[in-house]
Amino acid sequence: MSFSIEKIYIKDVSYEAPGVPLTFTQAQGAAEIGVQLGLEHTTLSAEQGLYEVVLTVTTTAQHETKNIFLVEVKQAGIFRIGGIDGDLLQRTLEISCAYVLLPFVREVVNELVGKGGFPQLLINPINFEALYEQKQAAQPSRASIN
């Protein structure tokens, strides 16, 4: 098996803080933080083993019923993967590549939130292997689709 990172880049970024500046003077107490993940991958060239993987992280903060901020980052990478196919290729794309992208998306989210005037926000470690296993368990078995 061969695995290399060809390029890491931001595909899309969105930041909204609809209540600023009143949020800074009126909100009391801690905001409720929510983090949602999405992962997509596309074959760029099967012959060359090139794949694009996009990790989407959407982070929201709410205080009572008011939206404090929303950050969405699509962090992408192009990976060259050779010598594997099938389930092992899927695992590599959805686990290994996601682990590579996570520190980059974490940095962008933290920087955007900080530049918006809010306290540091670090995304906790994510177990992409467990997420992959949950996704596989939720899909109907191929053996039972006869």
Short mmCIF file of C-alpha atoms in Angstrom, two decimals:
data_model
loop_
_atom_site.label_atom_id
_atom_site.label_comp_id
_atom_site.label_asym_id
_atom_site.label_seq_id
_atom_site.Cartn_x
_atom_site.Cartn_y
_atom_site.Cartn_z
CA MET A 1 0.00 0.00 0.00
CA SER A 2 1.17 3.52 -0.75
CA PHE A 3 -0.28 6.68 0.77
CA SER A 4 0.79 10.27 0.22
CA ILE A 5 -0.66 13.72 0.77
CA GLU A 6 -0.58 15.70 -2.47
CA LYS A 7 -2.31 18.90 -1.32
CA ILE A 8 -4.27 20.30 1.65
CA TYR A 9 -6.59 23.27 1.07
CA ILE A 10 -9.72 25.08 2.23
CA LYS A 11 -12.61 24.48 -0.13
CA ASP A 12 -15.21 26.68 1.59
CA VAL A 13 -15.49 28.83 4.72
CA SER A 14 -18.49 30.57 6.27
CA TYR A 15 -18.62 32.65 9.45
CA GLU A 16 -21.68 34.40 10.87
CA ALA A 17 -22.14 36.23 14.16
CA PRO A 18 -25.61 37.77 13.82
CA GLY A 19 -25.87 39.29 17.30
CA VAL A 20 -22.53 41.08 17.45
CA PRO A 21 -21.86 43.53 19.12
CA LEU A 22 -24.86 43.12 21.46
CA THR A 23 -23.75 39.57 22.21
CA PHE A 24 -20.62 40.88 23.90
CA THR A 25 -22.53 43.16 26.26
CA GLN A 26 -25.81 41.33 26.90
CA ALA A 27 -25.12 37.59 26.93
CA GLN A 28 -24.47 36.18 30.39
CA GLY A 29 -23.40 32.63 31.07
CA ALA A 30 -21.88 30.00 28.83
CA ALA A 31 -23.06 29.37 25.31
CA GLU A 32 -24.07 25.91 24.15
CA ILE A 33 -21.61 24.69 21.51
CA GLY A 34 -22.59 22.21 18.83
CA VAL A 35 -20.31 20.47 16.33
CA GLN A 36 -21.47 18.51 13.29
CA LEU A 37 -19.24 16.56 10.91
CA GLY A 38 -19.54 15.56 7.29
CA LEU A 39 -17.13 13.62 5.10
CA GLU A 40 -17.16 13.22 1.33
CA HIS A 41 -14.66 11.70 -1.05
CA THR A 42 -14.36 11.72 -4.82
CA THR A 43 -12.16 9.77 -7.19
CA LEU A 44 -10.11 12.25 -9.22
CA SER A 45 -8.15 9.63 -11.18
CA ALA A 46 -8.48 5.91 -10.49
CA GLU A 47 -5.48 5.18 -12.73
CA GLN A 48 -3.24 7.52 -10.72
CA GLY A 49 -4.87 6.68 -7.38
CA LEU A 50 -5.88 10.30 -6.74
CA TYR A 51 -8.76 11.05 -4.40
CA GLU A 52 -10.20 14.24 -2.96
CA VAL A 53 -11.49 14.03 0.61
CA VAL A 54 -13.52 16.89 2.12
CA LEU A 55 -14.09 17.12 5.88
CA THR A 56 -16.91 19.53 6.72
CA VAL A 57 -17.17 20.87 10.27
CA THR A 58 -20.13 23.03 11.26
CA THR A 59 -19.84 24.66 14.67
CA THR A 60 -22.64 26.62 16.30
CA ALA A 61 -22.92 28.54 19.55
CA GLN A 62 -26.27 29.43 21.10
CA HIS A 63 -27.17 31.28 24.26
CA GLU A 64 -30.74 30.64 25.34
CA THR A 65 -32.59 30.94 22.00
CA LYS A 66 -30.16 33.31 20.30
CA ASN A 67 -27.56 32.26 17.75
CA ILE A 68 -24.16 33.57 18.83
CA PHE A 69 -22.10 32.33 15.90
CA LEU A 70 -21.97 29.76 13.13
CA VAL A 71 -18.75 28.55 11.52
CA GLU A 72 -18.64 26.08 8.65
CA VAL A 73 -15.34 24.94 7.18
CA LYS A 74 -14.80 22.51 4.32
CA GLN A 75 -11.20 21.37 4.62
CA ALA A 76 -10.06 19.29 1.68
CA GLY A 77 -7.10 17.24 0.63
CA ILE A 78 -5.89 15.39 -2.41
CA PHE A 79 -4.42 12.01 -1.53
CA ARG A 80 -2.56 9.47 -3.65
CA ILE A 81 -3.44 5.95 -2.55
CA GLY A 82 -2.22 2.84 -4.32
CA GLY A 83 -2.20 -0.90 -3.92
CA ILE A 84 -5.58 -1.21 -2.20
CA ASP A 85 -9.23 -1.27 -3.20
CA GLY A 86 -12.67 -2.14 -1.88
CA ASP A 87 -13.30 -1.87 1.85
CA LEU A 88 -9.68 -1.09 2.69
CA LEU A 89 -9.73 1.87 0.28
CA GLN A 90 -12.99 3.13 1.84
CA ARG A 91 -11.50 2.81 5.33
CA THR A 92 -8.39 4.71 4.25
CA LEU A 93 -10.43 7.53 2.70
CA GLU A 94 -12.87 7.85 5.60
CA ILE A 95 -10.50 7.23 8.51
CA SER A 96 -6.86 7.93 7.63
CA CYS A 97 -7.54 10.91 5.38
CA ALA A 98 -10.01 12.39 7.88
CA TYR A 99 -7.35 12.17 10.62
CA VAL A 100 -4.93 14.06 8.35
CA LEU A 101 -7.48 16.85 7.72
CA LEU A 102 -8.71 17.29 11.32
CA PRO A 103 -5.83 19.43 12.67
CA PHE A 104 -6.16 21.81 9.72
CA VAL A 105 -9.92 22.28 10.14
CA ARG A 106 -9.49 22.61 13.92
CA GLU A 107 -7.02 25.47 13.39
CA VAL A 108 -9.31 27.31 10.93
CA VAL A 109 -12.38 27.03 13.20
CA ASN A 110 -10.40 28.22 16.24
CA GLU A 111 -8.92 31.16 14.34
CA LEU A 112 -12.27 32.30 12.92
CA VAL A 113 -13.97 32.12 16.31
CA GLY A 114 -11.09 34.00 17.96
CA LYS A 115 -11.01 36.70 15.27
CA GLY A 116 -14.74 37.11 15.85
CA GLY A 117 -13.97 38.19 19.41
CA PHE A 118 -14.99 34.95 21.13
CA PRO A 119 -12.94 32.69 23.43
CA GLN A 120 -10.78 29.94 21.97
CA LEU A 121 -12.72 26.98 20.57
CA LEU A 122 -10.83 23.74 20.09
CA ILE A 123 -12.55 20.78 18.48
CA ASN A 124 -12.04 17.70 20.63
CA PRO A 125 -10.38 14.59 19.20
CA ILE A 126 -12.69 12.62 16.92
CA ASN A 127 -12.72 8.84 16.59
CA PHE A 128 -13.17 8.48 12.83
CA GLU A 129 -12.78 4.72 13.08
CA ALA A 130 -15.81 4.47 15.39
CA LEU A 131 -17.80 6.77 13.07
CA TYR A 132 -16.89 4.56 10.10
CA GLU A 133 -17.95 1.41 11.98
CA GLN A 134 -21.28 3.04 12.94
CA LYS A 135 -21.88 4.01 9.32
CA GLN A 136 -21.13 0.47 8.14
CA ALA A 137 -23.39 -1.06 10.80
CA ALA A 138 -26.25 1.22 9.71
CA GLN A 139 -26.03 0.08 6.08
CA PRO A 140 -27.97 -3.03 5.05
CA SER A 141 -25.79 -6.11 4.65
CA ARG A 142 -24.89 -6.96 1.05
CA ALA A 143 -25.50 -10.64 1.77
CA SER A 144 -29.14 -9.96 2.70
CA ILE A 145 -29.89 -8.08 -0.54
CA ASN A 146 -30.32 -11.16 -2.72
#
